[in-house]
Coordinates of C-alpha atoms in Angstrom, one line a residue:
Chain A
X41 CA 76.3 92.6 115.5
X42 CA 74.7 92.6 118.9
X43 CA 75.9 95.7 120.3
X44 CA 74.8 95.6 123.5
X45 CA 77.3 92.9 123.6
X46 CA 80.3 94.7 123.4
X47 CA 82.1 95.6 126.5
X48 CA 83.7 98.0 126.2
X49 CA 86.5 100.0 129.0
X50 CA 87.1 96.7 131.1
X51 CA 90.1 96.7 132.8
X52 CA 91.3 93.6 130.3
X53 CA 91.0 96.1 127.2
X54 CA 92.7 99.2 129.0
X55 CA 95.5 97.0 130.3
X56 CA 95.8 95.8 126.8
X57 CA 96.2 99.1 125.3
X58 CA 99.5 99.6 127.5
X59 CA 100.7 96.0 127.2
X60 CA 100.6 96.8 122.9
X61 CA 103.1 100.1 124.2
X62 CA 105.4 97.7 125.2
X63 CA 109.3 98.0 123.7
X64 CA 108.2 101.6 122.0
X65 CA 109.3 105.4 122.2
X66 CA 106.2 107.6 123.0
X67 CA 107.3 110.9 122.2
X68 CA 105.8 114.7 123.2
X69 CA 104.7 116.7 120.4
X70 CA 102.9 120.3 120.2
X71 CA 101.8 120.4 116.8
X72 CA 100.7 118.0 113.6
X73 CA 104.2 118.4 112.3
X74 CA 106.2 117.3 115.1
X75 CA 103.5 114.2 115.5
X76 CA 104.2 113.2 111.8
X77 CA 107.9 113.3 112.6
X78 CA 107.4 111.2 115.6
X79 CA 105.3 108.6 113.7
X80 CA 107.9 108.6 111.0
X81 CA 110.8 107.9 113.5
X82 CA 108.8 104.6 114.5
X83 CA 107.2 106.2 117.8
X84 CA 104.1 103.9 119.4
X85 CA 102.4 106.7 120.2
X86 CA 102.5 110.6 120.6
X87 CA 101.6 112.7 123.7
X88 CA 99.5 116.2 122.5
X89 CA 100.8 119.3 124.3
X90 CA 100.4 122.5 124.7
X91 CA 104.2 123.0 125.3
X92 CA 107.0 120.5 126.4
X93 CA 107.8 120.4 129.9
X94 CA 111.0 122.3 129.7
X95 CA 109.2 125.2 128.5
X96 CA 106.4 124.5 130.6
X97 CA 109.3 124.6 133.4
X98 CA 110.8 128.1 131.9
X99 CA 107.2 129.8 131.5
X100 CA 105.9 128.8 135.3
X101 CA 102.1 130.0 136.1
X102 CA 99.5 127.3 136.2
X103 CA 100.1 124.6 133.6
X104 CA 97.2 123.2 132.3
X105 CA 95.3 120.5 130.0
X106 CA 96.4 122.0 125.9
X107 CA 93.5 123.8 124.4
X108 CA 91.3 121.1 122.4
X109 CA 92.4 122.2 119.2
X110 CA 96.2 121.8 119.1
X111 CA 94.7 117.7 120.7
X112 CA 92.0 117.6 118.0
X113 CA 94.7 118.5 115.0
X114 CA 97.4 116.0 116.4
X115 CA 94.9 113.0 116.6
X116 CA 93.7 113.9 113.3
X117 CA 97.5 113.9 112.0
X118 CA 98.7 110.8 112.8
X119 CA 97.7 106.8 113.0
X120 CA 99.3 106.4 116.1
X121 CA 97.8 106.5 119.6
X122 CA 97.7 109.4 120.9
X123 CA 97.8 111.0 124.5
X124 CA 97.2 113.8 126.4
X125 CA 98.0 115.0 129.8
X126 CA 95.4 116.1 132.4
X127 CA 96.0 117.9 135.9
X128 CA 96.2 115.5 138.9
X129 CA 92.6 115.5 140.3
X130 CA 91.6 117.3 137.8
X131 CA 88.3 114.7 136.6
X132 CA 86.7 117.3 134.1
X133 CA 90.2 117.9 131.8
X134 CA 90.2 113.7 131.8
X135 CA 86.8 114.0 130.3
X136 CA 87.1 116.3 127.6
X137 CA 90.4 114.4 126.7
X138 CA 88.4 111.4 126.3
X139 CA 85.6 113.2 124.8
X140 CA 88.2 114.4 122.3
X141 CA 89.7 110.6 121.4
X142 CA 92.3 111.0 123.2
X143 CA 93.6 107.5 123.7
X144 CA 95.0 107.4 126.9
X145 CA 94.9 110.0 130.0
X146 CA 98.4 111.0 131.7
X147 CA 97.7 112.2 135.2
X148 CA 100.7 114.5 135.1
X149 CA 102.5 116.0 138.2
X150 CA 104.2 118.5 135.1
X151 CA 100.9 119.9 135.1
X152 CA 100.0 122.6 138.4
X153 CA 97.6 120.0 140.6
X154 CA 94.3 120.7 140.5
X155 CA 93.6 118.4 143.6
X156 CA 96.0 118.6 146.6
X157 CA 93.9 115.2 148.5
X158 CA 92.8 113.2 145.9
X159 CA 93.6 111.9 142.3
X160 CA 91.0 110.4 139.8
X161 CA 88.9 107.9 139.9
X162 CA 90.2 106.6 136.8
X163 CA 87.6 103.3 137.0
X164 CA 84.8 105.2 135.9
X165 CA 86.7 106.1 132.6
X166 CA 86.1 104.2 129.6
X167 CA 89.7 105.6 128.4
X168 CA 93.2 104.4 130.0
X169 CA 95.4 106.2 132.4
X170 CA 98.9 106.2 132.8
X171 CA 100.6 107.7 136.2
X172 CA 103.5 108.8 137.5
X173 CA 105.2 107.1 140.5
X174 CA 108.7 107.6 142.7
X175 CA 108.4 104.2 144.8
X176 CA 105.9 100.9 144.8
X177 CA 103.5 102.7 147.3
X178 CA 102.7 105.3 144.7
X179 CA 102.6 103.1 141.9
X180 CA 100.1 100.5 143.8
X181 CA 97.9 103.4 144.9
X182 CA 97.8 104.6 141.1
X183 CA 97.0 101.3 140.3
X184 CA 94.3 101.0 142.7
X185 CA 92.9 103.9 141.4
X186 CA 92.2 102.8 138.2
X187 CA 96.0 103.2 136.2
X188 CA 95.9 100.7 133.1
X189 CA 99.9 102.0 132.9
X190 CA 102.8 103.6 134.8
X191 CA 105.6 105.5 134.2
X192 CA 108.7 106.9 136.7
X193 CA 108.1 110.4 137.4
X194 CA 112.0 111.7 137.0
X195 CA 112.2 115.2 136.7
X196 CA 110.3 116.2 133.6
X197 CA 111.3 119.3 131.6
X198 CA 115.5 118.8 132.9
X199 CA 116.5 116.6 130.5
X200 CA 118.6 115.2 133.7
X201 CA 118.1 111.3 133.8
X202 CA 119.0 110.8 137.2
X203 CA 116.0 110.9 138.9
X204 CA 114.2 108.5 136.2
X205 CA 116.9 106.2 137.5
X206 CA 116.6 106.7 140.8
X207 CA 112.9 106.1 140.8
X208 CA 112.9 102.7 138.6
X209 CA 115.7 101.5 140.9
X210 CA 113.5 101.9 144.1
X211 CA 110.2 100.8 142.3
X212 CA 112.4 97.2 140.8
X213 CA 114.1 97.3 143.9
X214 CA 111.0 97.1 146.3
X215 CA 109.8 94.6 143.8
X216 CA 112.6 92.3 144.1
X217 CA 112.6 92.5 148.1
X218 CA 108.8 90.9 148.3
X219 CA 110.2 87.9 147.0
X220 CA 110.2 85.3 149.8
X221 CA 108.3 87.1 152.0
X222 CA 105.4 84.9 154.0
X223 CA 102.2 86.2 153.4
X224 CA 102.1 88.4 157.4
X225 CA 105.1 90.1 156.2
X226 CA 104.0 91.3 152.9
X227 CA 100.8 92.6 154.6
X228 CA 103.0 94.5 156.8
X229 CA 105.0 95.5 153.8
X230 CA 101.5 97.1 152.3
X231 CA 100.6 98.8 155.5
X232 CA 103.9 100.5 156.0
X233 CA 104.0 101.5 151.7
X234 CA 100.3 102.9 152.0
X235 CA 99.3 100.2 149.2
X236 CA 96.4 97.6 148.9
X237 CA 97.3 94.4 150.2
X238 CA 96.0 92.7 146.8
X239 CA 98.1 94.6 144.7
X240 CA 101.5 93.8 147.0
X241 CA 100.7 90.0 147.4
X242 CA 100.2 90.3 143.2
X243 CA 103.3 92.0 142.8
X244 CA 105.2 89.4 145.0
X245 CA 103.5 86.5 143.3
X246 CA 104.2 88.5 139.9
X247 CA 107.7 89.7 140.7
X248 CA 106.6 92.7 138.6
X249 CA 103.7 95.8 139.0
X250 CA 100.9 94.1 137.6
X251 CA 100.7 97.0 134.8
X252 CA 103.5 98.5 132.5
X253 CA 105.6 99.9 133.8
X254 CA 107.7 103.2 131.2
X255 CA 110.3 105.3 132.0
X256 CA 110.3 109.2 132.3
X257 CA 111.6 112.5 133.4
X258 CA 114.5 113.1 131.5
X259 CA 115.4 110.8 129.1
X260 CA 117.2 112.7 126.6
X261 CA 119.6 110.7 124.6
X262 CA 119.8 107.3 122.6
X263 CA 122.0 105.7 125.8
X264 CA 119.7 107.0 128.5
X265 CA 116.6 105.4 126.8
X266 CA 118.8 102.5 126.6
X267 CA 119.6 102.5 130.1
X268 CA 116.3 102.8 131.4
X269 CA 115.3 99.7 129.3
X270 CA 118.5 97.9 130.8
X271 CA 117.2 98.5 134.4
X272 CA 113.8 96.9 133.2
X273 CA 111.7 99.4 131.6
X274 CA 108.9 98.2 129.3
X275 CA 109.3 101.1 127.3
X276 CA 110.3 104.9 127.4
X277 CA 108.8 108.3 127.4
X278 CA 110.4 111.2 126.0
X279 CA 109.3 114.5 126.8
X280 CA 111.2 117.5 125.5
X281 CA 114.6 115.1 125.0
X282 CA 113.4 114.9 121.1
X283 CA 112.2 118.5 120.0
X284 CA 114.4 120.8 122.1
X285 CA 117.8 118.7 120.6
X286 CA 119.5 120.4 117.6
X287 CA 117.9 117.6 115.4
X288 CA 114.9 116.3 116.4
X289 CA 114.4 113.9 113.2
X290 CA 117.3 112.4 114.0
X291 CA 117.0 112.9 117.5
X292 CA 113.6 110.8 117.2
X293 CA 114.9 108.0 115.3
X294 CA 118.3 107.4 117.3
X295 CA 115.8 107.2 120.4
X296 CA 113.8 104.1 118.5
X297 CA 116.4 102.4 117.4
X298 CA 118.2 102.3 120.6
X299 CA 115.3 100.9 122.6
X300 CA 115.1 98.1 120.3
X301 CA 118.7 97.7 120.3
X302 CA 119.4 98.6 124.3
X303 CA 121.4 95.8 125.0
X304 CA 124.1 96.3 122.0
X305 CA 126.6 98.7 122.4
X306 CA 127.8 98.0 119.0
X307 CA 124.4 99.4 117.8
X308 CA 124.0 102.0 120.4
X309 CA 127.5 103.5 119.1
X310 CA 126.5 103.3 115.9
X311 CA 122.4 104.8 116.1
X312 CA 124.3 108.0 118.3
X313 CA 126.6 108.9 115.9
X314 CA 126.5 112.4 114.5
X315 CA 122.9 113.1 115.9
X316 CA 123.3 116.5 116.5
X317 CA 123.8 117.7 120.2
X318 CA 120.9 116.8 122.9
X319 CA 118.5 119.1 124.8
X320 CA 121.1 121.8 126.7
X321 CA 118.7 121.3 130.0
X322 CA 119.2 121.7 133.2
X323 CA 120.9 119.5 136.7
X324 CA 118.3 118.4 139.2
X325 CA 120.4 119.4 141.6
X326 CA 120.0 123.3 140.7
X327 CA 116.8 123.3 140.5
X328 CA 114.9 125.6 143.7
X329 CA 113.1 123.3 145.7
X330 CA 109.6 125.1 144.3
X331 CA 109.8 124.5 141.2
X332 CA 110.5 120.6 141.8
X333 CA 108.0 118.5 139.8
X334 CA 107.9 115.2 141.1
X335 CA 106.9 115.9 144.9
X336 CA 103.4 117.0 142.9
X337 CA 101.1 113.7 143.6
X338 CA 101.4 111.7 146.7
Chain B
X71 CA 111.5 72.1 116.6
X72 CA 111.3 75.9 117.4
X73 CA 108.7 78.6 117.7
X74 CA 109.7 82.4 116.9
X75 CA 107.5 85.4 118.4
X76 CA 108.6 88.8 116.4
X77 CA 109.9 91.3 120.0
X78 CA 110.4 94.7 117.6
X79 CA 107.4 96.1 120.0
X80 CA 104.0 95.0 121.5
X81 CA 102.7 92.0 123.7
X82 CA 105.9 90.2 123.2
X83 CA 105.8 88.4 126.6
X84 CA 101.8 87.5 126.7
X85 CA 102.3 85.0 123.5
X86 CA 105.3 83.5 124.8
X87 CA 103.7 82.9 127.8
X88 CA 100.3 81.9 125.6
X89 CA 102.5 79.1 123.5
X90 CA 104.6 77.7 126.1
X91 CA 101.0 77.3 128.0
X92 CA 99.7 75.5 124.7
X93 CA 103.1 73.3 124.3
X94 CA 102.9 72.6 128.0
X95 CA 98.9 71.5 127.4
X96 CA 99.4 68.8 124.4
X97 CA 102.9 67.6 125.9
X98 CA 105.1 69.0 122.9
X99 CA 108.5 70.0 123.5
X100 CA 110.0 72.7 121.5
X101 CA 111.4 75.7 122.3
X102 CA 110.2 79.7 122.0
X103 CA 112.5 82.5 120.9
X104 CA 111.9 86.3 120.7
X105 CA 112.9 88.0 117.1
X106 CA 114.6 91.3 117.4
X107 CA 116.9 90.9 114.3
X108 CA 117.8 89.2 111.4
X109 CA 119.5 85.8 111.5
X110 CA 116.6 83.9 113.6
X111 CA 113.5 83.4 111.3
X112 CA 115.3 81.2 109.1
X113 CA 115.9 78.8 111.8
X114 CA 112.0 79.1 113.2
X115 CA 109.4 76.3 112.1
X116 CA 106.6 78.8 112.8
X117 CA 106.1 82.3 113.6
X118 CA 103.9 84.5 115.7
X119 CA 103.5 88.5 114.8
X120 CA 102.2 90.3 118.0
X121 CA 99.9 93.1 118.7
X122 CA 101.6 96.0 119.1
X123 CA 101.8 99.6 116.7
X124 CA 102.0 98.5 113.2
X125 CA 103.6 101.9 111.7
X126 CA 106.1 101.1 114.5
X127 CA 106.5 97.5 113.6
X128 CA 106.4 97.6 110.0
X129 CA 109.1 100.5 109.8
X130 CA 111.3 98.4 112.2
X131 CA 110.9 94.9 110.2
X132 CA 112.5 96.3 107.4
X133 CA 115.0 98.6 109.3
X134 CA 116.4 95.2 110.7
X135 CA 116.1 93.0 107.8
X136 CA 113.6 90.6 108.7
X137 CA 110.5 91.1 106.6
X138 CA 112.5 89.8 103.8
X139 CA 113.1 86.0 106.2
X140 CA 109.4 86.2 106.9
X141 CA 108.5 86.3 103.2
X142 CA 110.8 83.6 102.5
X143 CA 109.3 81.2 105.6
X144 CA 106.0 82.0 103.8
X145 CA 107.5 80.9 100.4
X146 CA 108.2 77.5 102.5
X147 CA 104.8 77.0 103.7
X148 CA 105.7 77.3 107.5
X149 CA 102.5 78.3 110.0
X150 CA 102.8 81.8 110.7
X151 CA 100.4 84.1 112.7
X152 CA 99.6 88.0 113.2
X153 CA 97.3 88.9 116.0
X154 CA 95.9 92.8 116.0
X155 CA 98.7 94.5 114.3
X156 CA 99.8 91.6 112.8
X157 CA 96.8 91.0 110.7
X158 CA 97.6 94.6 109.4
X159 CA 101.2 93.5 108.1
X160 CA 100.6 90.1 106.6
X161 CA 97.9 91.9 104.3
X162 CA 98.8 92.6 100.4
X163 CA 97.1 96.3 100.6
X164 CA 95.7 99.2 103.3
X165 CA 93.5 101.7 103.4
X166 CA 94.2 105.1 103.2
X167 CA 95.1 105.5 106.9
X168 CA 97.5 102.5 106.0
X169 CA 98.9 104.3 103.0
X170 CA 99.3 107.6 104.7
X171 CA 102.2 106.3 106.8
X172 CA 104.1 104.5 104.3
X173 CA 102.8 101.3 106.0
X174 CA 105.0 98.6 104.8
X175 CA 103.5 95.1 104.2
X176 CA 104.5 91.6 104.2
X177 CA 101.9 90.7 101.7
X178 CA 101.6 87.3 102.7
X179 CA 97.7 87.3 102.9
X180 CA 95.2 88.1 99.8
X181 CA 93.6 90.5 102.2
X182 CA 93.1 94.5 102.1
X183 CA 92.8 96.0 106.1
X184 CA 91.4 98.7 107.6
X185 CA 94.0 100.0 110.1
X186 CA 91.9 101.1 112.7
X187 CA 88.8 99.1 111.7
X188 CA 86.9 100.0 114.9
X189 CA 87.4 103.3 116.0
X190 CA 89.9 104.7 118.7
X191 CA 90.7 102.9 122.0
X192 CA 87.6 104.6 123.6
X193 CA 85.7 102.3 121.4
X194 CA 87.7 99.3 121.9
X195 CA 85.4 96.0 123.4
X196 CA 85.7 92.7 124.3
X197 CA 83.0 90.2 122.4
X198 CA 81.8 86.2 122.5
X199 CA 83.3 85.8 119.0
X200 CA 82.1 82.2 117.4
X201 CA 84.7 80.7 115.4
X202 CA 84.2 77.7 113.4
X203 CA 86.8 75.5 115.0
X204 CA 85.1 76.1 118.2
X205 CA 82.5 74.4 119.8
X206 CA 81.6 77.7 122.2
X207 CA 82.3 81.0 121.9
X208 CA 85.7 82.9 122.6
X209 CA 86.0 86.0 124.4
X210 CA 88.0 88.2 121.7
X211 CA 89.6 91.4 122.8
X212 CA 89.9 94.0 120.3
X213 CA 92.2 96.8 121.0
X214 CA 92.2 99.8 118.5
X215 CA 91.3 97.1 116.0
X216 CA 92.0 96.8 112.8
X217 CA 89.4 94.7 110.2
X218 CA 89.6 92.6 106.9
X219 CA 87.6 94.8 103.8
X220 CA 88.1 92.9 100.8
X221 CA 89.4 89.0 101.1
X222 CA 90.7 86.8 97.8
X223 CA 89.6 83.7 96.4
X224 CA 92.5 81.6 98.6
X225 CA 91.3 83.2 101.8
X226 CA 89.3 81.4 104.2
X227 CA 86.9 83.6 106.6
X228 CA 86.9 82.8 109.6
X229 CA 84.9 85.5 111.4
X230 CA 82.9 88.4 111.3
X231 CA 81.7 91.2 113.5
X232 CA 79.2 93.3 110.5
X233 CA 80.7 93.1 107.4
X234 CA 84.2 93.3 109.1
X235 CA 86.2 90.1 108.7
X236 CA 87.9 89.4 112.0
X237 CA 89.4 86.0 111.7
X238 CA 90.7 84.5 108.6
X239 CA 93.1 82.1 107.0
X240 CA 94.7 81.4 104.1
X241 CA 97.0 78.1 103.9
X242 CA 99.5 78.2 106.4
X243 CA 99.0 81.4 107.4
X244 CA 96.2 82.8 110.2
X245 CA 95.4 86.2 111.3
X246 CA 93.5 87.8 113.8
X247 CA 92.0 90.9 114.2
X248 CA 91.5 90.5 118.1
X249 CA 94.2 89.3 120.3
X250 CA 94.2 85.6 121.8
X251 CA 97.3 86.3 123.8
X252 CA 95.4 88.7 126.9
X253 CA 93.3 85.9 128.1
X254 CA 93.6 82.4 129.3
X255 CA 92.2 80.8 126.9
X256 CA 94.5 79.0 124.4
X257 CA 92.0 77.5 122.0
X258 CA 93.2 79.9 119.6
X259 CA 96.9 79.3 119.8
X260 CA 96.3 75.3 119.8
X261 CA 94.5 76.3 116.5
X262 CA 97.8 77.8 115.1
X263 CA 99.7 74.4 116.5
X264 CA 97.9 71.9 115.1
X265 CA 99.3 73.6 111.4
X266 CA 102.6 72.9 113.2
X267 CA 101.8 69.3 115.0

């Protein structure tokens, strides 16, 4: 083989790598265990932590990348992909993750920002990154920036699934209101949502960001994955929703099975029966304005 | 006449998109379904296994019940095809990485796979692949790839990238390690069609 002949990190093969995450469960983990119990629950692929966002949320301090060997142990765990999270801005964390193996980058607003101006450059990664976004403008300027993948923001770490919702309905809902639009107004549109004008006429011809597009922030439960796939999702994260509920096992499983079931209730009764009780979290609306996640990134 | 694409997980949409292109190209009507459960394969004169995770895939084909209708549409000769992770699960045996999971298997293919053949996805690459059906090259992405290690008798290779089989077939079925669906090119896909046409 001619090596010099492989390409490798073109945007083809890291928009590839999310469009195989399609339809799957990726699931936070902070040790080998929990990864083998994701992978045996049928998750796509497993995001390495130091801790999961609601105790991220309960320690506060600076949240950073996980040390190297907690990521290191994971990958060598599991067949899976695996992910790992990196500060926003924070280029150096994104290279040792890759150094690592790491799969995929998250630029994570559950991390403390590292860079209050700008996020990576994630184009001059060979590896993929996936970013959070509340609305089209954020997701298009993620996207411009390099994102092979995006996900909602929601409010990590609460176990409260509104705000995933909330942010999928905008992002589908500024989606659906390109269509028809002559090609002035869309150009408009981009001006007014901070967002390349490529990437909005794409999105109108498209009806759809031109990358995956997961849910997150507080999916907790078998019919809230559900519902985020029923409003369009290509696929779910769930952060501490599996290994702070009473069973995570079953938990884990429930969560699979009623993403590839989401649009029978018959099944979705059936996969959340006697599951043990969810994550106890904790209501968006209680949380202190400071210690709000998603309003991290821009 | 109808095509199935297995929908468990993966690039579902991209080989839908990729076979209704190739009926579209040589005039064919027929229609394409997506396979989340059992009840479908039965009625499907060829089948298409996607890329996607094949721990996930492989766990969920049984969960559902339809490995068992794949193995019997094998037993009747119909053209089916696994692309990336579906390579992995029409082989007879894994490697160790394979084994470690309880990877189960459709064993429709003489072959024994490497699950992550080339390395992690920092390490995945796109590559002119020649295949012997074509007259030029075909640009072959390979995502977290897996590889063919040991082939049977009754297997046909295909392709090659070192000593890693990348392409092969064996009767009606085809596999691929890469995956045909990501790019515009449909040569590959016709390829599967003309076992149905």
């Amino acid at each position: 083989m001619e090596l010099e002949k492989l390409r490798h990190g073109t945007e083809l093969i890291k928009r590839g790598f999310a469009k195989m995450q399609k339809g799957g469960v990726i699931m936070d983990v902070v040790n080998p265990e929990q990864a083998k119990i994701a992978e045996e629950a049928g998750a796509v692929a497993v995001m390495a932590l130091q801790a999961v966002p609601a105790d991220i949320r309960k320690e506060g301090g600076v949240a950073r990348m996980a040390d190297p060997k907690i990521i290191s142990e994971i990958i060598e765990s599991v067949t899976i992909p695996v992910m790992g999270k990196a500060r926003i801005g924070h280029f150096v964390e994104a290279e040792i993750l890759e150094a690592l193996g790491v799969d995929m980058v998250d630029e994570s607003e559950v991390l403390t920002p590292a860079d209050h101006k700008y996020h990576i450059d994630k184009t001059e990664f060979t590896v993929p990154f996936v970013c959070g976004a509340r609305n089209l403008g954020e997701a298009l300027r993620r996207i411009n920036e390099g994102a092979a993948m995006i996900r909602t923001k929601g409010e990590a770490g609460t176990g409260d699934v509104s705000e995933a919702v909330k942010h999928m309905k905008q992002i589908m809902g500024e989606v659906r209101a390109l269509k028809g639009k002559s090609r002035e107004e869309l150009i408009a549109v981009a001006r007014e949502i901070e967002a390349p004008i490529e990437l909005v006429l794409e999105t109108a011809e498209m009806q759809r960001i031109p990358v995956v597009n997961f849910a997150a922030g507080g999916v907790a439960t078998p019919a809230d994955a559900a519902l985020m796939m029923r409003m369009g999702a290509d696929g779910v994260f769930v952060g501490s929703g599996i290994f702070k509920s009473e069973n995570p096992e079953k938990m884990a499983k429930a969560i699979v099975e009623a993403v590839n079931n989401y649009d029978n209730p018959q099944v979705l009764a059936e996969v959340s029966k006697g599951i043990g009780a969810g994550m106890k979290g904790i209501s968006v609306d209680s949380i202190p304005e400071g210690d709000i996640l998603q309003t991290r990134g821009w | 006449m109808k095509l199935g694409v297995i929908a468990i997980q993966g690039d579902v949409s991209e080989h839908v998109d990729a076979l209704e292109k190739a009926l579209k190209q040589r005039g064919e009507k027929c229609e394409v379904v997506t396979i989340k459960h059992r009840g479908i394969v039965p009625e499907c004169d060829a089948l298409v296994l996607p890329g996607g995770e094949s721990t996930t895939l492989g766990k969920l084909l049984i969960r559902e019940g339809i490995a068992d209708e794949i193995k019997d549409m094998n037993a009747a000769g119909k053209p089916i095809m696994g692309t990336c992770a579906g390579l992995i699960l029409l082989a007879t045996a894994g490697d160790e990485q394979v084994a470690k999971t309880h990877q189960h298997l459709l064993g429709l293919m003489d072959t024994r796979v490497n699950r992550n053949a080339f390395g992690r996805q920092r390490d995945s690459f796109e590559y002119e692949l020649e295949l012997p059906f074509l007259e030029t090259p075909y640009n072959a992405v390979f995502i977290r790839a897996p590889g063919i290690v040991e082939a049977g008798e009754d297997v046909k290779v295909l392709a090659e990238i070192d000593d890693m089989i990348v392409a092969a077939e064996q009767g009606n079925v085809l596999a691929m390690a890469f995956h045909p669906e990501l790019t515009e090119d449909l040569r590959v896909h016709q390829y599967f069609l003309d076992k149905l046409f």
